[in-house]
CSV table of C-alpha atoms in Angstrom, one decimal:
chain,number,residue,atom,x,y,z
A,1071,MET,CA,420.0,51.6,132.7
A,1072,LYS,CA,417.5,50.2,134.7
A,1073,ASN,CA,418.8,46.6,133.9
A,1074,SER,CA,422.6,47.6,134.8
A,1075,CYS,CA,421.0,48.7,138.4
A,1076,LEU,CA,419.2,45.4,138.7
A,1077,VAL,CA,422.5,43.5,138.0
A,1078,LEU,CA,424.8,45.4,140.1
A,1079,LEU,CA,421.8,44.5,143.0
A,1080,PHE,CA,422.0,40.9,142.4
A,1081,GLY,CA,425.4,40.8,142.0
A,1082,ALA,CA,425.7,42.4,145.7
A,1083,ALA,CA,423.2,40.3,147.2
A,1084,ALA,CA,425.3,36.8,146.0
A,1085,ALA,CA,428.3,38.0,147.1
A,1086,LEU,CA,427.1,38.9,151.0
A,1087,ARG,CA,425.2,35.7,151.3
A,1088,PRO,CA,428.0,33.2,152.1
A,1089,SER,CA,429.5,35.9,154.8
A,1090,LEU,CA,426.3,35.5,156.6
A,1091,ARG,CA,425.4,31.8,156.0
A,1092,GLY,CA,428.6,31.5,157.8
A,1093,ILE,CA,427.7,34.0,160.7
A,1094,ARG,CA,424.9,31.9,161.5
A,1095,LYS,CA,427.0,28.6,161.3
A,1096,SER,CA,429.5,30.2,163.8
A,1097,VAL,CA,426.8,31.4,166.3
A,1098,PHE,CA,424.9,28.1,166.0
A,1099,TYR,CA,428.0,25.9,166.7
A,1100,ALA,CA,429.3,28.1,169.3
A,1101,THR,CA,426.6,27.7,171.5
A,1102,SER,CA,425.8,23.9,171.0
A,1103,THR,CA,427.5,21.3,172.5
A,1104,ARG,CA,427.0,19.2,169.2
A,1105,LYS,CA,430.0,18.1,166.9
A,1106,ARG,CA,430.0,20.6,164.0
A,1107,THR,CA,429.0,17.8,161.5
A,1108,GLN,CA,426.4,16.6,163.3
A,1109,LYS,CA,423.1,18.3,162.4
A,1110,PRO,CA,420.7,18.8,165.3
A,1111,LYS,CA,417.7,16.9,165.6
A,1112,ALA,CA,414.2,17.6,166.7
A,1113,PRO,CA,413.5,16.5,170.1
A,1114,PRO,CA,411.2,13.0,169.9
A,1115,GLN,CA,407.3,13.2,170.3
A,1116,VAL,CA,405.7,10.5,171.9
A,1117,LYS,CA,401.8,10.5,171.6
A,1118,ASP,CA,401.3,9.0,174.8
A,1119,GLU,CA,402.0,12.3,177.0
A,1120,ILE,CA,400.3,14.2,175.2
A,1121,PRO,CA,398.0,15.8,176.8
A,1122,ILE,CA,400.0,16.5,179.6
A,1123,TYR,CA,397.2,17.4,182.0
A,1124,THR,CA,394.1,15.1,182.0
A,1125,ALA,CA,390.8,16.5,180.4
A,1126,SER,CA,388.5,17.7,183.0
A,1127,PRO,CA,385.7,15.1,183.2
A,1128,THR,CA,382.4,16.3,181.1
A,1129,THR,CA,379.7,17.5,183.1
A,1130,GLU,CA,376.3,18.4,181.9
A,1131,ARG,CA,375.8,22.1,181.3
A,1132,VAL,CA,373.9,23.8,184.5
A,1133,PRO,CA,371.5,26.6,183.7
A,1134,PRO,CA,372.7,29.6,184.4
A,1135,HIS,CA,369.8,30.5,186.9
A,1136,LEU,CA,370.9,27.7,189.1
A,1137,VAL,CA,374.4,28.6,188.6
A,1138,ASN,CA,373.8,31.5,190.3
A,1139,ALA,CA,372.1,30.4,193.1
A,1140,ALA,CA,374.7,28.0,194.2
A,1141,MET,CA,377.2,31.2,194.2
A,1142,TYR,CA,374.7,33.2,196.0
A,1143,GLU,CA,374.6,29.9,198.8
A,1144,ALA,CA,378.0,29.6,199.1
A,1145,GLU,CA,378.6,33.7,199.6
A,1146,LEU,CA,375.9,33.0,202.3
A,1147,GLU,CA,377.9,30.1,203.7
A,1148,GLU,CA,381.0,32.1,203.7
A,1149,GLU,CA,379.8,35.0,205.4
A,1150,GLU,CA,377.8,33.1,208.2
A,1151,ALA,CA,381.2,31.1,209.0
A,1152,ALA,CA,383.1,34.6,209.3
A,1153,ARG,CA,380.5,35.8,211.8
A,1154,ALA,CA,380.8,32.7,213.5
A,1155,LYS,CA,384.1,33.3,213.7
A,1156,ASP,CA,384.0,36.9,215.0
A,1157,ASP,CA,381.7,35.8,217.4
A,1158,LEU,CA,383.7,33.4,218.7
A,1159,CYS,CA,386.5,35.4,219.2
A,1160,ARG,CA,384.3,38.2,221.1
A,1161,THR,CA,383.7,35.3,223.1
A,1162,MET,CA,386.7,34.3,224.1
A,1163,PHE,CA,388.3,38.0,224.7
A,1164,ALA,CA,385.3,38.6,226.8
A,1165,ARG,CA,385.9,35.6,228.6
A,1166,PHE,CA,389.9,36.1,229.2
A,1167,ALA,CA,388.7,39.9,230.2
A,1168,ARG,CA,386.3,38.4,232.8
A,1169,GLY,CA,389.1,36.0,234.0
A,1170,GLN,CA,391.6,39.0,234.1
A,1171,GLU,CA,389.3,40.6,236.2
A,1172,LEU,CA,388.6,38.0,238.4
A,1173,LEU,CA,392.7,37.2,238.9
A,1174,ARG,CA,392.9,41.3,239.9
A,1175,ARG,CA,389.9,40.8,242.5
A,1176,ASN,CA,390.9,37.1,243.7
A,1177,HIS,CA,390.7,35.8,246.8
A,1178,GLY,CA,391.1,32.4,246.1
A,1179,ALA,CA,394.2,30.6,245.2
A,1180,PRO,CA,397.6,32.5,245.5
A,1181,VAL,CA,398.0,34.5,241.5
A,1182,LEU,CA,400.0,36.8,239.9
A,1183,HIS,CA,398.9,40.5,240.9
A,1184,GLY,CA,400.1,41.9,238.0
A,1185,PRO,CA,401.1,45.6,236.4
A,1186,ASP,CA,398.2,47.0,238.8
A,1187,THR,CA,399.8,46.3,242.2
A,1188,LEU,CA,403.2,47.3,240.6
A,1189,ASP,CA,402.0,50.5,239.7
A,1190,LEU,CA,401.0,51.5,243.0
A,1191,PHE,CA,403.5,50.3,244.4
A,1192,VAL,CA,406.0,52.3,242.3
A,1193,GLY,CA,403.4,55.5,243.4
A,1194,ASP,CA,404.2,54.9,246.9
A,1195,LEU,CA,407.8,55.0,246.4
A,1196,ALA,CA,407.4,58.0,244.6
A,1197,ALA,CA,405.3,59.9,247.5
A,1198,GLY,CA,407.6,58.2,250.1
A,1199,GLY,CA,410.8,60.3,248.8
A,1200,VAL,CA,412.4,58.2,245.9
A,1201,ALA,CA,414.4,60.3,243.4
A,1202,PRO,CA,412.7,60.6,240.1
A,1203,ASP,CA,415.2,59.1,237.7
A,1204,VAL,CA,415.0,55.8,240.1
A,1205,ILE,CA,411.3,55.9,239.8
A,1206,GLU,CA,411.5,56.1,236.0
A,1207,LEU,CA,414.2,53.0,235.9
A,1208,LEU,CA,411.9,50.9,237.8
A,1209,GLN,CA,409.0,51.6,235.4
A,1210,ARG,CA,411.3,50.8,232.6
A,1211,MET,CA,412.1,47.3,234.5
A,1212,ARG,CA,408.3,46.6,235.3
A,1213,GLU,CA,407.9,47.2,231.4
A,1214,GLY,CA,410.9,44.4,230.7
A,1215,ALA,CA,412.7,47.4,228.7
A,1216,MET,CA,415.7,45.9,230.0
A,1217,LEU,CA,415.8,42.4,229.7
A,1218,ASN,CA,418.9,41.1,227.9
A,1219,GLY,CA,420.7,38.2,227.3
A,1220,ALA,CA,422.8,38.2,230.4
A,1221,GLY,CA,424.8,35.0,229.2
A,1222,GLY,CA,427.9,36.3,227.0
A,1223,THR,CA,431.3,38.5,227.2
A,1224,GLN,CA,431.2,39.5,223.9
A,1225,GLY,CA,429.8,39.7,220.2
A,1226,GLY,CA,427.5,42.5,220.9
A,1227,ARG,CA,426.2,41.6,224.3
A,1228,LEU,CA,427.2,43.3,227.5
A,1229,GLN,CA,429.7,42.3,230.2
A,1230,LEU,CA,428.0,40.1,232.9
A,1231,SER,CA,429.1,43.1,235.5
A,1232,LEU,CA,426.9,45.3,233.5
A,1233,ALA,CA,423.8,43.0,231.7
A,1234,CYS,CA,423.2,40.7,235.1
A,1235,LEU,CA,422.2,42.7,238.4
A,1236,ASN,CA,421.9,39.1,239.5
A,1237,LYS,CA,425.7,38.9,240.2
A,1238,GLU,CA,426.4,41.9,241.4
A,1239,GLU,CA,428.0,41.6,244.6
A,1240,GLU,CA,426.6,44.5,246.8
A,1241,PHE,CA,423.0,43.0,245.4
A,1242,GLN,CA,423.8,39.6,246.3
A,1243,GLU,CA,424.4,41.1,249.8
A,1244,SER,CA,421.4,43.5,250.0
A,1245,VAL,CA,418.8,40.7,249.0
A,1246,LYS,CA,420.1,37.9,251.2
A,1247,GLU,CA,420.4,40.3,254.4
A,1248,ALA,CA,416.9,41.5,253.6
A,1249,PHE,CA,415.2,38.1,253.0
A,1250,PHE,CA,417.3,35.4,255.0
A,1251,ARG,CA,420.8,36.4,256.7
A,1252,GLU,CA,424.1,37.7,256.1
A,1253,GLY,CA,427.3,35.8,255.7
A,1254,ASP,CA,428.2,32.3,253.5
A,1255,VAL,CA,424.7,31.9,252.2
A,1256,HIS,CA,424.1,31.2,248.4
A,1257,PHE,CA,421.3,32.7,246.6
A,1258,GLU,CA,419.8,31.8,243.4
A,1259,LEU,CA,416.6,32.3,241.3
A,1260,PHE,CA,414.6,29.9,239.6
A,1261,PRO,CA,411.6,29.3,237.1
A,1262,SER,CA,409.2,28.5,239.8
A,1263,THR,CA,408.9,27.3,243.2
A,1264,THR,CA,408.4,23.3,242.2
A,1265,LYS,CA,412.0,23.6,240.1
A,1266,SER,CA,413.6,25.3,244.0
A,1267,ILE,CA,412.5,22.3,245.8
A,1268,GLU,CA,414.0,20.2,242.8
A,1269,SER,CA,417.2,22.2,243.2
A,1270,PHE,CA,417.3,21.6,247.0
A,1271,CYS,CA,416.5,17.9,246.9
A,1272,SER,CA,419.1,17.1,244.1
A,1273,LEU,CA,421.6,18.4,246.4
A,1274,LEU,CA,420.4,16.6,249.0
A,1275,ALA,CA,420.7,13.2,247.1
A,1276,ALA,CA,424.1,14.5,246.2
A,1277,GLU,CA,425.1,14.8,249.5
A,1278,ALA,CA,424.3,11.7,250.6
A,1279,SER,CA,425.5,9.8,247.5
A,1280,LEU,CA,429.0,11.7,248.7
A,1281,ARG,CA,429.2,11.1,252.4
A,1282,GLU,CA,427.8,7.4,251.9
A,1283,ARG,CA,425.5,8.2,254.7
A,1284,PRO,CA,421.5,8.3,254.9
A,1285,ILE,CA,419.9,11.9,254.8
A,1286,LYS,CA,416.0,11.7,255.7
A,1287,ILE,CA,414.0,14.4,254.8
A,1288,LEU,CA,410.7,14.6,257.2
A,1289,LEU,CA,407.8,15.9,255.2
A,1290,PRO,CA,404.5,17.1,257.1
A,1291,ALA,CA,401.2,16.7,256.0
A,1292,ASP,CA,400.7,20.3,255.0
A,1293,ALA,CA,403.6,20.7,253.1
A,1294,HIS,CA,403.2,22.2,249.4
A,1295,TYR,CA,402.2,18.6,247.0
A,1296,ALA,CA,405.5,19.5,244.8
A,1297,TRP,CA,407.4,17.9,247.5
A,1298,THR,CA,405.9,14.6,247.4
A,1299,ASN,CA,405.9,14.6,243.6
A,1300,VAL,CA,409.6,15.5,243.9
A,1301,LEU,CA,410.9,13.1,246.4
A,1302,ALA,CA,409.3,10.1,244.8
A,1303,GLN,CA,411.6,10.4,242.2
A,1304,TYR,CA,414.2,9.3,244.9
A,1305,GLU,CA,412.4,6.4,246.1
A,1306,ALA,CA,415.5,4.0,244.4
A,1307,HIS,CA,418.3,6.4,246.0
A,1308,PRO,CA,420.3,4.2,248.5
A,1309,TYR,CA,421.2,6.9,250.5
A,1310,PHE,CA,418.2,9.6,250.5
A,1311,LYS,CA,415.3,8.8,252.2
A,1312,SER,CA,411.9,10.7,252.9
A,1313,ILE,CA,409.6,10.3,255.9
A,1314,ASP,CA,405.7,11.6,255.8
A,1315,LEU,CA,404.3,13.2,258.7
A,1316,ALA,CA,401.0,14.0,260.0
A,1317,PRO,CA,401.4,17.2,261.9
A,1318,GLY,CA,400.1,16.3,265.8
A,1319,ASP,CA,400.7,12.8,265.7
A,1320,ASP,CA,402.5,11.1,268.2
A,1321,LEU,CA,406.0,10.3,266.7
A,1322,GLN,CA,405.0,6.5,265.5
A,1323,VAL,CA,406.5,6.6,262.4
A,1324,LEU,CA,409.8,7.9,263.4
A,1325,ARG,CA,409.7,5.2,266.0
A,1326,GLU,CA,409.7,2.8,263.4
A,1327,THR,CA,412.4,4.4,261.7
A,1328,ARG,CA,416.3,3.7,262.3
A,1329,PHE,CA,418.5,6.6,263.3
A,1330,ARG,CA,422.3,6.5,263.5
A,1331,PRO,CA,425.2,8.6,264.6
A,1332,GLY,CA,426.2,10.5,261.4
A,1333,ASP,CA,422.6,10.7,259.8
A,1334,LEU,CA,421.3,13.7,258.6
A,1335,VAL,CA,417.7,14.7,259.3
A,1336,VAL,CA,416.2,17.7,257.4
A,1337,GLY,CA,412.9,18.9,258.4
A,1338,VAL,CA,410.5,20.7,255.9
A,1339,TYR,CA,408.9,23.6,258.0
A,1340,THR,CA,405.8,25.2,256.2
A,1341,LEU,CA,405.3,29.0,257.2
A,1342,ALA,CA,401.8,29.4,255.2
A,1343,ASN,CA,399.8,26.5,253.6
A,1344,THR,CA,398.6,26.7,250.7
A,1345,VAL,CA,395.1,26.5,250.9
A,1346,SER,CA,394.7,27.1,254.9
A,1347,GLY,CA,397.5,29.8,255.0
A,1348,ARG,CA,398.2,28.5,258.2
A,1349,ALA,CA,402.1,27.5,259.5
A,1350,THR,CA,403.3,24.0,260.6
A,1351,PRO,CA,402.4,23.7,264.5
A,1352,VAL,CA,405.7,25.1,266.2
A,1353,GLU,CA,405.9,22.9,269.0
A,1354,TRP,CA,405.0,19.4,267.6
A,1355,PHE,CA,408.1,20.3,264.9
A,1356,GLN,CA,410.4,21.2,267.6
A,1357,ASP,CA,409.8,17.8,269.2
A,1358,VAL,CA,410.3,16.1,266.1
A,1359,LEU,CA,413.5,17.4,265.4
A,1360,ALA,CA,414.7,16.9,269.2
A,1361,TYR,CA,413.4,13.0,269.0
A,1362,CYS,CA,415.6,12.5,266.0
A,1363,GLU,CA,418.8,14.4,267.7
A,1364,GLY,CA,417.9,11.7,271.0
A,1365,GLU,CA,418.4,8.9,268.5
A,1366,GLY,CA,421.8,10.3,267.4
A,1367,ALA,CA,421.2,12.1,264.0
A,1368,SER,CA,422.3,15.5,263.3
A,1369,THR,CA,419.0,17.9,262.3
A,1370,ALA,CA,418.4,20.8,260.4
A,1371,HIS,CA,415.1,22.3,258.6
A,1372,PHE,CA,414.2,24.3,255.5
A,1373,VAL,CA,411.5,26.6,255.5
A,1374,ASP,CA,408.8,26.9,252.7
A,1375,ALA,CA,407.8,30.4,253.0
A,1376,ALA,CA,406.7,30.3,249.1
A,1377,LEU,CA,403.5,32.2,250.0
A,1378,ALA,CA,404.9,34.8,251.2
A,1379,GLY,CA,405.8,35.9,247.6
A,1380,LEU,CA,408.3,39.2,247.4
A,1381,CYS,CA,407.6,40.2,251.0
A,1382,VAL,CA,410.2,39.8,253.7
A,1383,ALA,CA,409.0,36.7,255.2
A,1384,LYS,CA,410.5,37.6,259.0
A,1385,ASP,CA,409.1,41.0,258.6
A,1386,THR,CA,405.5,39.7,258.2
A,1387,LEU,CA,405.4,37.7,261.6
A,1388,ASP,CA,403.6,40.3,263.3
A,1389,MET,CA,400.7,40.2,260.8
A,1390,ARG,CA,400.5,36.4,261.8
A,1391,ALA,CA,398.0,35.1,264.6
A,1392,ASP,CA,398.7,31.4,264.4
A,1393,GLU,CA,402.1,30.4,265.5
A,1394,ASP,CA,405.5,32.1,266.7
A,1395,VAL,CA,408.1,31.2,264.3
A,1396,ALA,CA,410.5,33.5,264.6
A,1397,GLU,CA,413.4,31.0,266.1
A,1398,ILE,CA,412.3,28.6,263.4
A,1399,LEU,CA,413.3,31.3,260.5
A,1400,ASP,CA,416.4,32.0,262.2
A,1401,GLY,CA,417.6,28.7,262.6
A,1402,ALA,CA,416.7,27.4,259.3
A,1403,ILE,CA,419.6,26.5,256.6
A,1404,GLY,CA,417.4,27.0,253.5
A,1405,LEU,CA,414.3,29.3,252.3
A,1406,VAL,CA,412.4,29.4,249.4
A,1407,GLN,CA,410.0,32.2,248.7
A,1408,SER,CA,408.2,32.7,245.0
A,1409,GLY,CA,408.3,35.8,243.5
A,1410,PHE,CA,405.2,34.2,241.1
A,1411,LYS,CA,403.1,35.4,244.1
A,1412,ASP,CA,403.5,38.6,243.2
A,1413,PHE,CA,404.9,40.0,240.2
A,1414,GLY,CA,406.7,37.5,238.1
A,1415,LEU,CA,409.9,37.1,239.7
A,1416,SER,CA,409.9,33.4,239.8
A,1417,SER,CA,411.6,31.7,242.7
A,1418,MET,CA,414.3,33.1,245.3
A,1419,LEU,CA,416.3,29.7,246.9
A,1420,PHE,CA,418.6,30.6,250.1
A,1421,LEU,CA,421.3,28.0,251.2
A,1422,ASP,CA,423.4,28.3,254.1
A,1423,ASP,CA,425.6,25.7,252.5
A,1424,ALA,CA,428.2,25.3,255.2
A,1425,GLU,CA,427.2,22.1,256.7
A,1426,PHE,CA,427.4,20.2,253.2
A,1427,GLU,CA,430.2,18.7,251.7
A,1428,CYS,CA,429.4,19.3,247.9
A,1429,CYS,CA,429.5,22.6,248.3
A,1430,SER,CA,433.2,22.8,249.5
A,1431,HIS,CA,434.3,21.6,245.9
A,1432,ARG,CA,433.6,24.1,244.1
A,1433,ASN,CA,435.4,26.1,242.0
A,1434,GLU,CA,435.1,29.6,241.8
A,1435,ARG,CA,436.8,30.7,239.0
A,1436,GLY,CA,435.8,31.2,235.4
A,1437,LEU,CA,432.5,32.1,233.3
A,1438,GLN,CA,430.8,28.9,234.6
A,1439,ASN,CA,430.9,30.6,238.4
A,1440,ALA,CA,429.5,34.0,236.9
A,1441,VAL,CA,426.7,32.5,235.1
A,1442,ALA,CA,423.9,31.4,236.9
A,1443,GLY,CA,426.2,30.2,239.7
A,1444,GLY,CA,427.1,26.9,237.3
A,1445,ALA,CA,430.1,26.0,240.2
A,1446,HIS,CA,428.0,25.7,242.9
A,1447,ALA,CA,426.6,22.0,243.7
A,1448,LEU,CA,423.5,23.6,243.8
A,1449,ILE,CA,423.3,24.1,240.1
A,1450,LYS,CA,425.9,21.6,239.3
A,1451,HIS,CA,423.2,18.9,240.4
A,1452,ALA,CA,419.9,20.7,239.4
A,1453,PRO,CA,417.5,19.6,236.6
A,1454,VAL,CA,417.3,23.2,235.6
A,1455,THR,CA,419.4,25.8,235.4
A,1456,SER,CA,418.6,29.2,237.6
A,1457,ILE,CA,417.6,32.6,236.0
A,1458,PRO,CA,420.7,35.2,236.0
A,1459,GLU,CA,418.2,37.8,235.3
A,1460,SER,CA,414.5,39.3,235.3
A,1461,PRO,CA,412.9,42.4,234.4
A,1462,THR,CA,411.5,43.3,237.7
A,1463,LEU,CA,415.0,42.1,239.5
A,1464,ALA,CA,415.6,45.7,240.6
A,1465,PHE,CA,412.3,45.6,242.8
A,1466,LEU,CA,414.3,43.4,245.3
A,1467,LEU,CA,416.3,46.2,246.1
A,1468,TYR,CA,413.1,47.7,247.6
A,1469,ALA,CA,412.1,44.3,249.5
A,1470,ARG,CA,411.5,46.5,253.0
A,1471,GLU,CA,409.6,48.8,251.3
A,1472,TYR,CA,407.5,46.6,249.0
A,1473,THR,CA,406.5,44.2,252.4
A,1474,ALA,CA,405.5,47.7,254.7
A,1475,PHE,CA,403.2,48.4,251.0
A,1476,ARG,CA,401.7,45.3,251.4
A,1477,LYS,CA,401.0,45.0,255.1
A,1478,GLU,CA,399.9,48.5,255.0
A,1479,SER,CA,397.2,47.5,252.2
A,1480,PHE,CA,396.8,44.0,254.5
A,1481,GLU,CA,395.6,46.5,257.5
A,1482,ALA,CA,393.3,48.6,255.3
A,1483,LEU,CA,391.3,46.0,254.5
A,1484,CYS,CA,390.9,44.8,257.9
A,1485,THR,CA,389.7,48.3,259.1
A,1486,LYS,CA,387.4,48.2,255.8
A,1487,LEU,CA,385.8,44.6,256.9
A,1488,ARG,CA,385.4,45.9,260.3
A,1489,ALA,CA,383.1,48.2,259.6
A,1490,ALA,CA,381.2,46.6,256.8
A,1491,ILE,CA,380.5,44.0,259.4
A,1492,PRO,CA,377.5,44.9,262.2
A,1493,ASP,CA,378.4,44.6,265.7
A,1494,GLU,CA,375.9,42.1,266.6
A,1495,VAL,CA,377.0,39.6,264.4
A,1496,ASP,CA,379.5,37.1,266.1
A,1497,TYR,CA,382.8,37.0,264.1
A,1498,GLU,CA,386.8,37.2,264.7
A,1499,LEU,CA,389.1,38.6,262.0
A,1500,ARG,CA,392.2,36.2,262.1
A,1501,PRO,CA,395.2,37.7,260.0
A,1502,LEU,CA,397.9,34.8,258.9
A,1503,PHE,CA,399.6,36.8,256.5
A,1504,PRO,CA,399.2,36.7,253.2
A,1505,LEU,CA,396.0,35.1,254.0
A,1506,LEU,CA,392.7,36.6,256.4
A,1507,HIS,CA,390.4,34.3,257.9
A,1508,LEU,CA,387.3,35.5,258.6
A,1509,GLU,CA,385.4,33.1,260.9
A,1510,PHE,CA,381.8,33.9,262.2
A,1511,ALA,CA,380.4,31.9,265.2
A,1512,ASP,CA,377.1,30.9,263.1
A,1513,ALA,CA,378.1,28.5,260.1
A,1514,ASP,CA,374.8,29.4,258.1
A,1515,ILE,CA,376.2,32.9,258.0
A,1516,THR,CA,379.4,31.7,256.4
A,1517,ALA,CA,377.6,29.5,253.9
A,1518,ALA,CA,375.4,32.5,253.0
A,1519,LEU,CA,378.2,34.9,252.8
A,1520,THR,CA,380.5,32.5,250.5
A,1521,ASP,CA,377.9,31.9,248.3
A,1522,ALA,CA,377.2,35.5,247.9
A,1523,LEU,CA,381.0,36.0,247.3
A,1524,MET,CA,382.0,33.1,245.2
A,1525,ALA,CA,381.3,33.9,241.5
A,1526,THR,CA,382.7,37.2,241.7
A,1527,TYR,CA,385.7,36.7,244.0
A,1528,SER,CA,386.5,33.0,243.7
A,1529,LEU,CA,387.0,32.0,247.5
A,1530,ILE,CA,388.3,28.5,248.3
A,1531,THR,CA,386.2,26.8,251.2
A,1532,ILE,CA,387.5,23.7,253.4
A,1533,ASP,CA,385.3,21.3,254.7
A,1534,ALA,CA,387.0,21.0,257.8
A,1535,GLU,CA,386.4,24.8,258.7
A,1536,PRO,CA,382.9,25.4,257.5
A,1537,ASN,CA,383.1,28.8,259.7
A,1538,VAL,CA,385.5,30.4,258.0
A,1539,VAL,CA,386.1,32.8,254.9
A,1540,ARG,CA,389.4,33.0,253.5
A,1541,LEU,CA,390.2,36.2,251.6
A,1542,TRP,CA,393.6,36.9,250.0
A,1543,PRO,CA,394.1,40.7,250.4
A,1544,THR,CA,395.7,42.4,247.9
A,1545,PRO,CA,396.0,46.0,246.8
A,1546,THR,CA,393.6,45.8,244.1
A,1547,ASN,CA,391.0,43.6,246.1
A,1548,HIS,CA,389.4,45.5,248.6
A,1549,ASP,CA,385.7,46.2,246.8
A,1550,VAL,CA,385.3,42.6,248.8
A,1551,ALA,CA,384.7,45.0,251.6
A,1552,ASP,CA,382.0,46.7,250.1
A,1553,ALA,CA,380.4,43.2,248.8
A,1554,ILE,CA,380.3,42.3,252.1
A,1555,ALA,CA,378.7,45.2,254.1
A,1556,ALA,CA,376.2,44.8,251.1
A,1557,PHE,CA,375.5,41.4,252.2
A,1558,PHE,CA,374.6,42.5,255.7
A,1559,GLU,CA,372.2,45.3,254.9
């Protein structure tokens, strides 16, 4: 019985073997690219390729106690490097915080006032009766929550009428009327005052080329250095030239210059010098333009009021004790003011373009005109495009309120200074908004006070005026009056 069972078992195994072998072959050949008659070959072995990686160099065995000492030393060095980096970060951050505090209390060069001033201004608006929902919107503007691309009309972006406040006609008219004047005036925002100056000069160069008649720009020595740097680029221009003048000179440079009928002469008037705060002498400036007119040239003038920031320059003239510039401002063909001096709104450029031929050929149709004023010659010939939107643009609607707020703060500091300085000290408080001159009769007092304030308030001194302490009043740095009171105690 057992033998019969074994025979049957072996028979079944023999019957199954061919079919299994066939299955293996079909699987192998179905997945192989070789011919069915070709047997697979083993890959050739090259002895030179073994080993793939070169063996590590043999080193002598290091005793365990030395290995532990080296690892401990490496850990100490790593910890020391980490501590040094932490100390460096602490030092740099502390220096940055100190710098931010100096900017907030600064009385030297004009700087960005920062969010503190805006917070105080928004609080002043709220106290003045501005609606709470408008205050909330201004706060959102200040925080930059309403930034947008302002460059497209579809594809997920808002239309320009909804996205770009600067292109609203009502907004434009409000800003032009407040800062410059009503009428056919062009208004653009640029990244900086220098870019505004570049754009204006490029417009004059294009106008000179179009007319094929000379345009001469008169540049007094008290103008911002950006004017000199920009005009140096046009030295080779055949029709556009600049003439450097010194305020108060006898016009000898002009007498050596040829003027003809049809020439256009543009004078640059500085409302407040960046360092001294003083304006270009009005009488001398008017004499310069009158001389050019007497020689047959047409004249115009451009006002650089960058230092006024976002305060309406023509509303601050009662806070300036040097020159009566109302007539100069009223007759200007252009005006530049730097919003960076206040809360980061870049630079505003206003231009009365009625007299420029290159501005009369612009095409007012299409997206080019709507986006960044692209159809205007001021943008067409400028080396940089304008800024159609800014997170704090809405504050320009309250430009006059902001000007009143800054003037009130300015007067408050003047009052504190009068109380801080003893009556027996001979001094004069001279407002040159936005700067304030504190001039002492005794130069030694000026020098000692400047030394006492320099480290905290970063003052600027001028050798030609050793008796003057220059202050830059902002709503956040009135504590300088306390420091001056402590000096005289």
